Amino acid sequence: EDEHVVAEIMGRRFFPDVITHKTWEGFHFAGHEIRITEATDCYGAVVWPSALVLCYFLETNSKQCNLVDKNVIEIGAGTGLVSIVASLLGAFVTATDLPELLGNLQHNVLQNTKQKCKHQPCVKELSWGIDLEKNFPRSSCHFDYIMAADVVYHHPFLDELLLTFDHLCKNDTVILWAMQFRLEKENQFVDRFQMLFDLEMISNFPSLNLALYKAMRKGRMKA
């Protein structure tokens, strides 16, 4: 079953028939052909398998996870594929990442959503743990969903990542998080995450060493 579903997910990717001056990959999701411009000089400008897994889930579970008119933020949006698919499925999306990635992110989002979506997505800078209250004030920012694909890897900002999840998540916010397991340090992040959030594995792909999680804030029923 794992291999069958993984083959279906990876089958959503296609490549240009003719080599062009811009490097891009194509994807079929939400009834659209999505073209993503990549850059190979940094992690955040490449489409990783976690993004495809999350996009596939959003498309194939659109009834139980209805994004129409929902307020969604993607952290570590990278090339923007997840944000684009969520937008095509009817959500109002804020795609965020580091300042050096925003140009390519904005290009991909605009190219693939203009005049195709109910709500035009926006692109915004978000450096984990920095100026969170200033840029995303708790009093006025409410997200129905926080989405994250492959944000936990070998980097020194796991504390800031956890702080960002905590700041953005309200009692009724749902976190959808696709994670590829690599090193023990990154895996330990899951244990720390569960101190703040109830975590449920909703899909597991051993052949990719990857899992898809749903999470909500602990103690939300008491609030």
Coordinates of N, CA and C in Angstrom, one line a residue:
E1 N 0.8 -1.2 0.0 CA 0.0 0.0 0.0 C 0.9 1.3 0.0
D2 N 1.9 1.2 0.8 CA 2.8 2.4 0.9 C 3.4 2.7 -0.5
E3 N 3.9 1.6 -1.2 CA 4.5 1.8 -2.5 C 3.5 2.3 -3.5
H4 N 2.3 1.8 -3.4 CA 1.3 2.2 -4.4 C 0.9 3.7 -4.2
V5 N 0.7 4.1 -3.0 CA 0.4 5.5 -2.8 C 1.5 6.4 -3.1
V6 N 2.8 6.0 -2.7 CA 3.9 6.8 -3.0 C 4.1 7.0 -4.6
A7 N 3.8 5.9 -5.3 CA 3.9 6.0 -6.8 C 2.9 6.9 -7.3
E8 N 1.7 6.9 -6.7 CA 0.6 7.9 -7.1 C 1.1 9.3 -6.9
I9 N 1.6 9.5 -5.7 CA 2.0 10.9 -5.3 C 3.2 11.4 -6.2
M10 N 4.2 10.6 -6.4 CA 5.3 11.0 -7.2 C 4.9 11.1 -8.7
G11 N 3.9 10.4 -9.0 CA 3.4 10.5 -10.4 C 2.7 11.8 -10.7
R12 N 2.5 12.7 -9.7 CA 2.0 14.0 -9.9 C 3.0 15.0 -10.5
R13 N 4.3 14.5 -10.5 CA 5.4 15.4 -10.9 C 5.7 15.1 -12.4
F14 N 6.0 16.2 -13.1 CA 6.4 16.0 -14.5 C 7.5 17.1 -14.8
F15 N 8.2 16.8 -15.9 CA 9.3 17.7 -16.3 C 9.1 18.2 -17.7
P16 N 9.7 19.4 -18.0 CA 9.5 19.9 -19.4 C 10.1 19.0 -20.4
D17 N 9.4 19.0 -21.6 CA 9.9 18.1 -22.7 C 11.2 18.8 -23.3
V18 N 11.2 20.1 -23.2 CA 12.4 20.8 -23.9 C 13.1 21.6 -22.8
I19 N 14.4 21.5 -22.8 CA 15.2 22.3 -21.8 C 15.1 23.8 -22.1
T20 N 14.8 24.5 -21.1 CA 14.6 26.0 -21.3 C 15.7 26.7 -20.4
H21 N 15.7 28.0 -20.5 CA 16.7 28.8 -19.8 C 16.4 28.9 -18.3
K22 N 15.1 28.5 -17.9 CA 14.7 28.5 -16.5 C 14.5 27.0 -16.1
T23 N 15.0 26.7 -15.0 CA 14.8 25.3 -14.4 C 13.5 25.3 -13.7
W24 N 12.6 24.4 -14.2 CA 11.3 24.2 -13.5 C 10.9 22.8 -13.5
E25 N 10.0 22.5 -12.6 CA 9.3 21.2 -12.5 C 7.8 21.5 -12.5
G26 N 7.1 20.5 -13.1 CA 5.6 20.6 -13.1 C 4.9 19.6 -12.2
F27 N 3.7 20.0 -11.7 CA 3.0 19.1 -10.8 C 1.5 19.2 -11.2
H28 N 0.8 18.1 -11.0 CA -0.7 18.1 -11.3 C -1.3 18.0 -9.9
F29 N -2.0 19.0 -9.4 CA -2.8 19.0 -8.2 C -4.0 19.9 -8.3
A30 N -5.0 19.6 -7.7 CA -6.2 20.4 -7.6 C -6.8 20.8 -9.0
G31 N -6.6 19.9 -9.9 CA -7.1 20.1 -11.3 C -6.3 21.1 -12.1
H32 N -5.1 21.4 -11.7 CA -4.3 22.4 -12.4 C -2.9 21.8 -12.7
E33 N -2.3 22.4 -13.7 CA -0.9 22.1 -14.0 C -0.1 23.3 -13.3
I34 N 0.7 22.9 -12.4 CA 1.5 23.9 -11.6 C 3.0 23.8 -12.0
R35 N 3.5 24.9 -12.4 CA 4.9 25.0 -12.7 C 5.7 25.7 -11.7
I36 N 6.7 25.1 -11.1 CA 7.5 25.6 -10.1 C 8.9 25.8 -10.5
T37 N 9.4 27.1 -10.4 CA 10.7 27.4 -10.7 C 11.6 27.2 -9.4
E38 N 12.7 26.4 -9.6 CA 13.5 26.0 -8.5 C 14.9 26.7 -8.6
A39 N 15.6 26.7 -7.5 CA 17.0 27.1 -7.4 C 17.7 26.0 -6.7
T40 N 18.9 25.6 -7.1 CA 19.6 24.5 -6.5 C 20.6 24.9 -5.5
D41 N 20.7 26.2 -5.2 CA 21.7 26.8 -4.4 C 21.3 26.9 -2.9
C42 N 20.1 26.5 -2.6 CA 19.6 26.5 -1.2 C 18.5 25.5 -1.0
Y43 N 18.4 25.0 0.3 CA 17.4 24.0 0.6 C 15.9 24.5 0.3
G44 N 15.7 25.8 0.6 CA 14.3 26.3 0.6 C 13.8 26.5 -0.8
A45 N 14.6 26.3 -1.9 CA 14.1 26.6 -3.2 C 14.0 25.3 -4.1
V46 N 13.8 24.2 -3.4 CA 13.7 22.9 -4.0 C 12.4 22.2 -3.5
V47 N 11.7 21.6 -4.4 CA 10.5 20.8 -3.9 C 10.9 19.5 -3.4
W48 N 10.6 19.3 -2.1 CA 11.0 18.0 -1.4 C 9.8 17.1 -1.4
P49 N 10.0 15.8 -1.2 CA 8.8 14.9 -1.1 C 7.8 15.2 -0.1
S50 N 8.1 15.8 1.0 CA 7.1 16.1 2.0 C 6.1 17.1 1.5
A51 N 6.5 18.0 0.6 CA 5.5 18.9 0.0 C 4.5 18.2 -0.9
L52 N 5.0 17.2 -1.6 CA 4.1 16.5 -2.5 C 3.1 15.6 -1.6
V53 N 3.6 15.1 -0.6 CA 2.7 14.3 0.3 C 1.6 15.2 0.9
L54 N 2.0 16.3 1.4 CA 1.0 17.2 2.0 C 0.0 17.7 0.9
C55 N 0.5 18.1 -0.3 CA -0.4 18.5 -1.3 C -1.4 17.4 -1.7
Y56 N -0.9 16.1 -1.8 CA -1.8 15.0 -2.1 C -2.8 14.8 -1.1
F57 N -2.5 15.0 0.2 CA -3.4 14.8 1.3 C -4.5 15.9 1.2
L58 N -4.1 17.2 0.9 CA -5.1 18.3 0.8 C -6.1 18.0 -0.3
E59 N -5.6 17.5 -1.4 CA -6.5 17.3 -2.6 C -7.4 16.1 -2.3
T60 N -6.9 15.0 -1.8 CA -7.7 13.8 -1.7 C -8.5 13.7 -0.4
N61 N -8.4 14.7 0.5 CA -9.2 14.8 1.7 C -9.9 16.1 1.8
S62 N -10.4 16.6 0.6 CA -10.9 17.9 0.6 C -12.3 18.0 1.3
K63 N -12.9 16.9 1.6 CA -14.2 16.9 2.3 C -13.9 17.0 3.8
Q64 N -13.1 16.2 4.4 CA -12.8 16.2 5.8 C -11.8 17.4 6.2
C65 N -11.1 17.9 5.2 CA -10.2 19.0 5.4 C -10.6 20.1 4.3
N66 N -11.8 20.7 4.5 CA -12.3 21.7 3.6 C -11.6 23.0 3.8
L67 N -10.9 23.5 2.8 CA -10.1 24.7 2.9 C -10.8 25.9 2.3
V68 N -12.0 25.8 1.8 CA -12.7 26.9 1.2 C -12.9 28.0 2.3
D69 N -12.4 29.2 2.0 CA -12.6 30.4 2.8 C -11.8 30.2 4.2
K70 N -11.0 29.2 4.3 CA -10.2 29.1 5.5 C -8.9 29.9 5.4
N71 N -8.5 30.4 6.6 CA -7.3 31.2 6.7 C -6.1 30.3 7.0
V72 N -5.2 30.2 6.1 CA -4.1 29.3 6.1 C -2.7 30.0 6.1
I73 N -1.8 29.6 6.9 CA -0.4 30.1 6.8 C 0.5 28.9 6.6
E74 N 1.4 29.0 5.7 CA 2.5 28.0 5.5 C 3.8 28.6 6.0
I75 N 4.4 27.9 6.9 CA 5.7 28.3 7.3 C 6.8 27.5 6.6
G76 N 7.9 28.2 6.2 CA 8.9 27.6 5.4 C 8.4 27.2 4.1
A77 N 7.7 28.1 3.4 CA 7.0 27.7 2.2 C 7.9 27.4 1.0
G78 N 9.1 27.8 1.0 CA 10.1 27.4 0.0 C 9.7 27.9 -1.4
T79 N 9.4 26.9 -2.3 CA 9.0 27.2 -3.6 C 7.5 27.6 -3.7
G80 N 6.8 27.3 -2.7 CA 5.4 27.7 -2.7 C 4.4 26.6 -3.1
L81 N 4.8 25.4 -3.4 CA 3.8 24.4 -3.9 C 2.6 24.2 -3.0
V82 N 2.9 24.0 -1.7 CA 1.8 23.7 -0.8 C 0.8 24.9 -0.7
S83 N 1.4 26.1 -0.6 CA 0.6 27.3 -0.6 C -0.3 27.5 -1.9
I84 N 0.3 27.1 -3.0 CA -0.4 27.2 -4.3 C -1.6 26.2 -4.3
V85 N -1.3 25.0 -3.9 CA -2.4 24.0 -3.9 C -3.5 24.4 -2.9
A86 N -3.2 24.9 -1.7 CA -4.2 25.3 -0.8 C -5.0 26.5 -1.3
S87 N -4.3 27.4 -2.0 CA -5.0 28.5 -2.7 C -6.0 28.0 -3.7
L88 N -5.6 27.0 -4.5 CA -6.4 26.5 -5.6 C -7.6 25.7 -5.0
L89 N -7.5 25.3 -3.8 CA -8.6 24.6 -3.1 C -9.5 25.5 -2.3
G90 N -9.3 26.8 -2.5 CA -10.2 27.8 -2.0 C -9.8 28.6 -0.7
A91 N -8.6 28.3 -0.2 CA -8.2 29.0 1.1 C -7.6 30.3 0.8
F92 N -7.7 31.2 1.8 CA -6.9 32.4 1.8 C -5.6 32.1 2.5
V93 N -4.5 32.2 1.7 CA -3.2 31.7 2.1 C -2.2 32.8 2.3
T94 N -1.4 32.7 3.4 CA -0.2 33.5 3.6 C 1.0 32.6 3.5
A95 N 1.8 32.7 2.5 CA 3.0 31.9 2.3 C 4.2 32.7 2.9
T96 N 4.9 32.0 3.8 CA 6.0 32.7 4.4 C 7.3 32.0 4.3
D97 N 8.4 32.8 4.3 CA 9.8 32.2 4.4 C 10.8 33.3 4.6
L98 N 12.0 33.0 4.6 CA 13.1 33.9 4.8 C 13.2 34.9 3.7
P99 N 13.7 36.1 4.0 CA 13.7 37.2 2.9 C 14.4 36.8 1.6
E100 N 15.5 36.0 1.7 CA 16.2 35.7 0.5 C 15.4 34.7 -0.4
L101 N 14.3 34.1 0.1 CA 13.6 33.2 -0.7 C 12.3 33.8 -1.3
L102 N 12.0 35.0 -0.8 CA 10.7 35.6 -1.2 C 10.5 35.9 -2.6
G103 N 11.6 36.3 -3.3 CA 11.5 36.6 -4.7 C 11.0 35.4 -5.6
N104 N 11.6 34.3 -5.4 CA 11.2 33.1 -6.1 C 9.9 32.6 -5.7
L105 N 9.6 32.7 -4.4 CA 8.3 32.3 -3.8 C 7.2 33.1 -4.4
Q106 N 7.4 34.4 -4.4 CA 6.4 35.3 -5.0 C 6.1 35.0 -6.5
H107 N 7.2 34.7 -7.2 CA 7.1 34.4 -8.6 C 6.2 33.2 -8.8
N108 N 6.5 32.1 -8.1 CA 5.8 30.9 -8.3 C 4.3 31.0 -7.9
V109 N 4.1 31.7 -6.7 CA 2.7 31.8 -6.3 C 1.9 32.6 -7.3
L110 N 2.4 33.8 -7.7 CA 1.7 34.6 -8.7 C 1.4 33.9 -10.0
Q111 N 2.5 33.2 -10.5 CA 2.4 32.6 -11.8 C 1.3 31.5 -11.8
N112 N 1.1 30.8 -10.7 CA 0.2 29.7 -10.6 C -1.1 29.9 -10.0
T113 N -1.4 31.1 -9.5 CA -2.7 31.4 -8.8 C -3.4 32.6 -9.4
K114 N -2.8 33.4 -10.2 CA -3.4 34.6 -10.7 C -4.7 34.3 -11.5
Q115 N -5.8 34.8 -11.2 CA -7.1 34.6 -11.8 C -7.5 33.1 -11.8
K116 N -7.0 32.3 -10.9 CA -7.3 30.9 -10.8 C -8.0 30.6 -9.4
C117 N -7.8 31.5 -8.5 CA -8.2 31.3 -7.1 C -9.3 32.2 -6.6
K118 N -10.1 31.7 -5.6 CA -11.1 32.5 -5.0 C -10.5 33.7 -4.2
H119 N -9.3 33.4 -3.5 CA -8.6 34.4 -2.8 C -7.2 34.4 -3.3
Q120 N -6.7 35.6 -3.6 CA -5.3 35.7 -4.1 C -4.4 35.5 -2.9
P121 N -3.5 34.6 -2.9 CA -2.6 34.4 -1.7 C -1.6 35.6 -1.6
C122 N -1.1 35.7 -0.4 CA 0.0 36.7 -0.2 C 1.2 36.1 0.3
V123 N 2.3 36.7 0.1 CA 3.7 36.3 0.4 C 4.2 37.2 1.5
K124 N 4.8 36.7 2.6 CA 5.2 37.5 3.7 C 6.5 36.9 4.3
E125 N 7.4 37.8 4.7 CA 8.6 37.4 5.4 C 8.2 36.8 6.8
L126 N 8.8 35.7 7.1 CA 8.8 35.2 8.5 C 10.1 34.4 8.8
S127 N 10.9 35.1 9.6 CA 12.1 34.4 10.2 C 11.7 33.9 11.5
W128 N 11.8 32.6 11.7 CA 11.2 31.9 12.9 C 11.7 32.5 14.2
G129 N 10.8 32.8 15.0 CA 11.1 33.3 16.3 C 11.4 34.8 16.4
I130 N 11.4 35.5 15.3 CA 11.8 36.9 15.2 C 10.6 37.8 14.9
D131 N 10.4 38.8 15.8 CA 9.3 39.8 15.6 C 8.0 39.2 15.3
L132 N 7.7 38.1 16.1 CA 6.4 37.4 15.8 C 5.2 38.2 16.2
E133 N 5.2 38.9 17.3 CA 4.1 39.7 17.8 C 4.0 40.9 16.9
K134 N 5.1 41.5 16.4 CA 5.0 42.6 15.6 C 4.4 42.3 14.2
N135 N 4.8 41.2 13.6 CA 4.4 40.9 12.3 C 3.1 40.1 12.2
F136 N 2.9 39.3 13.3 CA 1.7 38.4 13.4 C 1.1 38.6 14.8
P137 N 0.5 39.7 15.1 CA -0.1 40.0 16.4 C -1.2 39.0 16.8
R138 N -1.1 38.4 18.0 CA -2.0 37.4 18.4 C -3.5 38.0 18.4
S139 N -3.6 39.3 18.7 CA -5.0 39.8 18.8 C -5.7 39.9 17.4
S140 N -5.0 39.9 16.3 CA -5.6 40.1 15.0 C -5.3 39.0 14.0
C141 N -4.4 38.1 14.3 CA -4.0 37.0 13.4 C -4.7 35.7 13.9
H142 N -5.5 35.2 13.1 CA -6.1 33.9 13.4 C -6.1 33.0 12.2
F143 N -5.4 31.8 12.4 CA -5.2 30.9 11.3 C -6.0 29.6 11.6
D144 N -6.8 29.2 10.6 CA -7.5 27.9 10.8 C -6.5 26.7 10.6
Y145 N -5.6 26.9 9.7 CA -4.6 25.9 9.5 C -3.2 26.5 9.5
I146 N -2.2 25.8 10.1 CA -0.8 26.0 9.9 C -0.2 24.8 9.1
M147 N 0.4 25.1 8.0 CA 1.0 24.0 7.2 C 2.5 24.1 7.1
A148 N 3.1 23.0 7.2 CA 4.6 22.9 7.2 C 5.0 21.6 6.5
A149 N 5.9 21.8 5.6 CA 6.5 20.6 4.9 C 8.0 20.6 5.0
D150 N 8.6 19.6 5.6 CA 10.0 19.5 5.7 C 10.7 20.7 6.3
V151 N 10.1 21.2 7.4 CA 10.8 22.3 8.1 C 11.8 21.9 9.2
V152 N 11.7 20.6 9.5 CA 12.7 20.1 10.5 C 13.7 19.3 9.8
Y153 N 14.9 19.9 9.8 CA 16.1 19.2 9.2 C 17.3 19.7 9.9
H154 N 18.5 19.5 9.4 CA 19.7 19.9 10.1 C 19.9 21.4 10.0
H155 N 19.3 22.1 11.0 CA 19.6 23.5 11.1 C 19.5 23.9 12.6
P156 N 20.1 25.1 13.0 CA 20.2 25.4 14.4 C 19.0 26.2 14.9
F157 N 17.9 26.2 14.2 CA 16.8 27.0 14.6 C 15.5 26.2 15.1
L158 N 15.7 25.1 15.7 CA 14.6 24.3 16.1 C 13.8 24.9 17.3
D159 N 14.6 25.6 18.2 CA 13.9 26.3 19.3 C 13.0 27.4 18.7
E160 N 13.5 28.1 17.7 CA 12.7 29.2 17.1 C 11.5 28.7 16.3
L161 N 11.7 27.5 15.7 CA 10.6 26.9 15.0 C 9.5 26.5 16.0
L162 N 9.8 26.0 17.1 CA 8.8 25.6 18.1 C 8.1 26.8 18.6
L163 N 8.9 27.9 18.8 CA 8.3 29.2 19.3 C 7.3 29.7 18.3
T164 N 7.6 29.6 17.0 CA 6.8 30.1 15.9 C 5.5 29.3 15.9
F165 N 5.6 28.0 16.0 CA 4.3 27.2 16.0 C 3.5 27.6 17.2
D166 N 4.1 27.8 18.3 CA 3.3 28.2 19.5 C 2.7 29.5 19.4
H167 N 3.4 30.5 18.8 CA 2.8 31.8 18.6 C 1.6 31.8 17.7
L168 N 1.7 31.1 16.6 CA 0.7 31.2 15.5 C -0.5 30.4 15.8
C169 N -0.4 29.4 16.7 CA -1.5 28.4 16.9 C -2.4 28.9 18.0
K170 N -3.7 29.0 17.6 CA -4.8 29.3 18.6 C -5.4 27.9 19.0
N171 N -6.4 28.0 19.9 CA -7.0 26.7 20.4 C -7.7 25.9 19.4
D172 N -8.2 26.6 18.3 CA -8.9 25.8 17.3 C -8.1 25.7 16.0
T173 N -6.8 26.1 16.0 CA -5.9 25.9 14.8 C -5.5 24.5 14.6
V174 N -5.5 24.0 13.4 CA -5.1 22.7 13.1 C -3.7 22.8 12.4
I175 N -2.7 22.1 12.8 CA -1.4 22.0 12.2 C -1.3 20.8 11.3
L176 N -1.0 21.0 10.1 CA -0.7 19.8 9.2 C 0.8 19.9 8.8
W177 N 1.5 18.9 9.2 CA 3.0 18.9 9.2 C 3.5 17.6 8.6
A178 N 4.2 17.7 7.4 CA 4.8 16.6 6.8 C 6.3 16.6 7.1
M179 N 6.8 15.5 7.7 CA 8.2 15.5 8.1 C 9.0 14.3 7.6
Q180 N 10.1 14.5 7.1 CA 11.0 13.4 6.7 C 12.0 13.2 7.8
F181 N 12.1 12.0 8.3 CA 13.0 11.6 9.4 C 14.4 11.4 8.9
R182 N 15.4 12.1 9.5 CA 16.8 12.0 9.0 C 17.7 11.6 10.2
L183 N 17.9 12.6 11.1 CA 18.9 12.5 12.2 C 18.2 12.5 13.5
E184 N 18.9 12.0 14.5 CA 18.3 11.9 15.9 C 17.9 13.2 16.4
K185 N 18.8 14.2 16.2 CA 18.5 15.6 16.8 C 17.2 16.1 16.2
E186 N 17.0 16.0 14.9 CA 15.7 16.4 14.4 C 14.5 15.6 14.9
N187 N 14.8 14.3 15.0 CA 13.7 13.5 15.5 C 13.3 13.8 16.9
Q188 N 14.2 14.3 17.8 CA 13.9 14.7 19.1 C 13.0 15.9 19.1
F189 N 12.9 16.6 18.1 CA 12.0 17.8 18.0 C 10.6 17.3 18.2
V190 N 10.2 16.1 17.7 CA 8.9 15.6 17.8 C 8.5 15.5 19.3
D191 N 9.4 15.0 20.1 CA 9.1 14.9 21.5 C 8.9 16.2 22.2
R192 N 9.7 17.2 21.8 CA 9.5 18.6 22.4 C 8.2 19.2 21.9
F193 N 7.9 18.9 20.6 CA 6.6 19.5 20.0 C 5.4 18.9 20.8
Q194 N 5.5 17.7 21.2 CA 4.3 17.1 21.9 C 4.1 17.6 23.3
M195 N 5.1 18.3 23.8 CA 4.9 19.0 25.1 C 3.8 20.1 25.0
L196 N 3.7 20.7 23.8 CA 2.7 21.8 23.6 C 1.5 21.3 22.8
F197 N 1.6 20.3 22.0 CA 0.6 20.0 21.0 C 0.2 18.5 21.1
D198 N -1.1 18.2 20.9 CA -1.5 16.8 20.7 C -1.2 16.4 19.3
L199 N -0.5 15.3 19.1 CA 0.0 15.0 17.8 C -0.5 13.6 17.3
E200 N -1.1 13.6 16.1 CA -1.6 12.4 15.5 C -1.0 12.1 14.2
M201 N -0.5 10.9 14.0 CA 0.1 10.6 12.7 C -1.1 10.1 11.8
I202 N -1.3 10.8 10.7 CA -2.4 10.5 9.8 C -2.0 9.7 8.6
S203 N -0.7 9.8 8.2 CA -0.2 9.0 7.1 C 1.3 8.7 7.4
N204 N 1.7 7.5 7.0 CA 3.1 7.1 7.2 C 3.6 6.4 5.9
F205 N 4.8 6.9 5.4 CA 5.3 6.4 4.2 C 6.8 5.9 4.5
P206 N 6.9 4.6 4.9 CA 8.2 4.1 5.3 C 9.2 4.1 4.1
S207 N 8.7 4.0 2.9 CA 9.7 4.0 1.8 C 10.3 5.3 1.6
L208 N 9.7 6.4 2.1 CA 10.2 7.7 2.0 C 10.8 8.2 3.3
N209 N 10.6 7.3 4.4 CA 11.0 7.7 5.7 C 10.3 9.0 6.1
L210 N 9.0 9.1 5.9 CA 8.3 10.3 5.9 C 6.9 10.1 6.6
A211 N 6.5 11.0 7.4 CA 5.2 10.9 8.0 C 4.4 12.2 7.9
L212 N 3.1 12.1 7.9 CA 2.2 13.3 7.9 C 1.5 13.3 9.2
Y213 N 1.5 14.5 9.9 CA 0.9 14.7 11.2 C -0.2 15.7 11.2
K214 N -1.1 15.5 12.1 CA -2.1 16.5 12.4 C -1.9 16.9 13.9
A215 N -1.9 18.1 14.2 CA -1.7 18.5 15.6 C -2.6 19.7 16.0
M216 N -3.0 19.7 17.3 CA -3.7 20.9 17.9 C -3.1 21.1 19.3
R217 N -3.4 22.3 19.7 CA -2.8 22.7 21.0 C -3.4 21.9 22.2
K218 N -2.5 21.5 23.1 CA -2.9 20.8 24.3 C -3.8 21.7 25.1
G219 N -4.8 21.0 25.8 CA -5.6 21.7 26.7 C -6.7 22.6 26.1
R220 N -6.9 22.5 24.8 CA -7.8 23.4 24.1 C -9.2 23.3 24.6
M221 N -9.6 22.1 25.0 CA -11.0 21.9 25.5 C -11.3 22.7 26.7
K222 N -10.3 23.0 27.5 CA -10.5 23.7 28.7 C -10.6 25.2 28.5
A223 N -10.1 25.6 27.3 CA -10.0 27.1 27.1 C -11.4 27.6 26.8

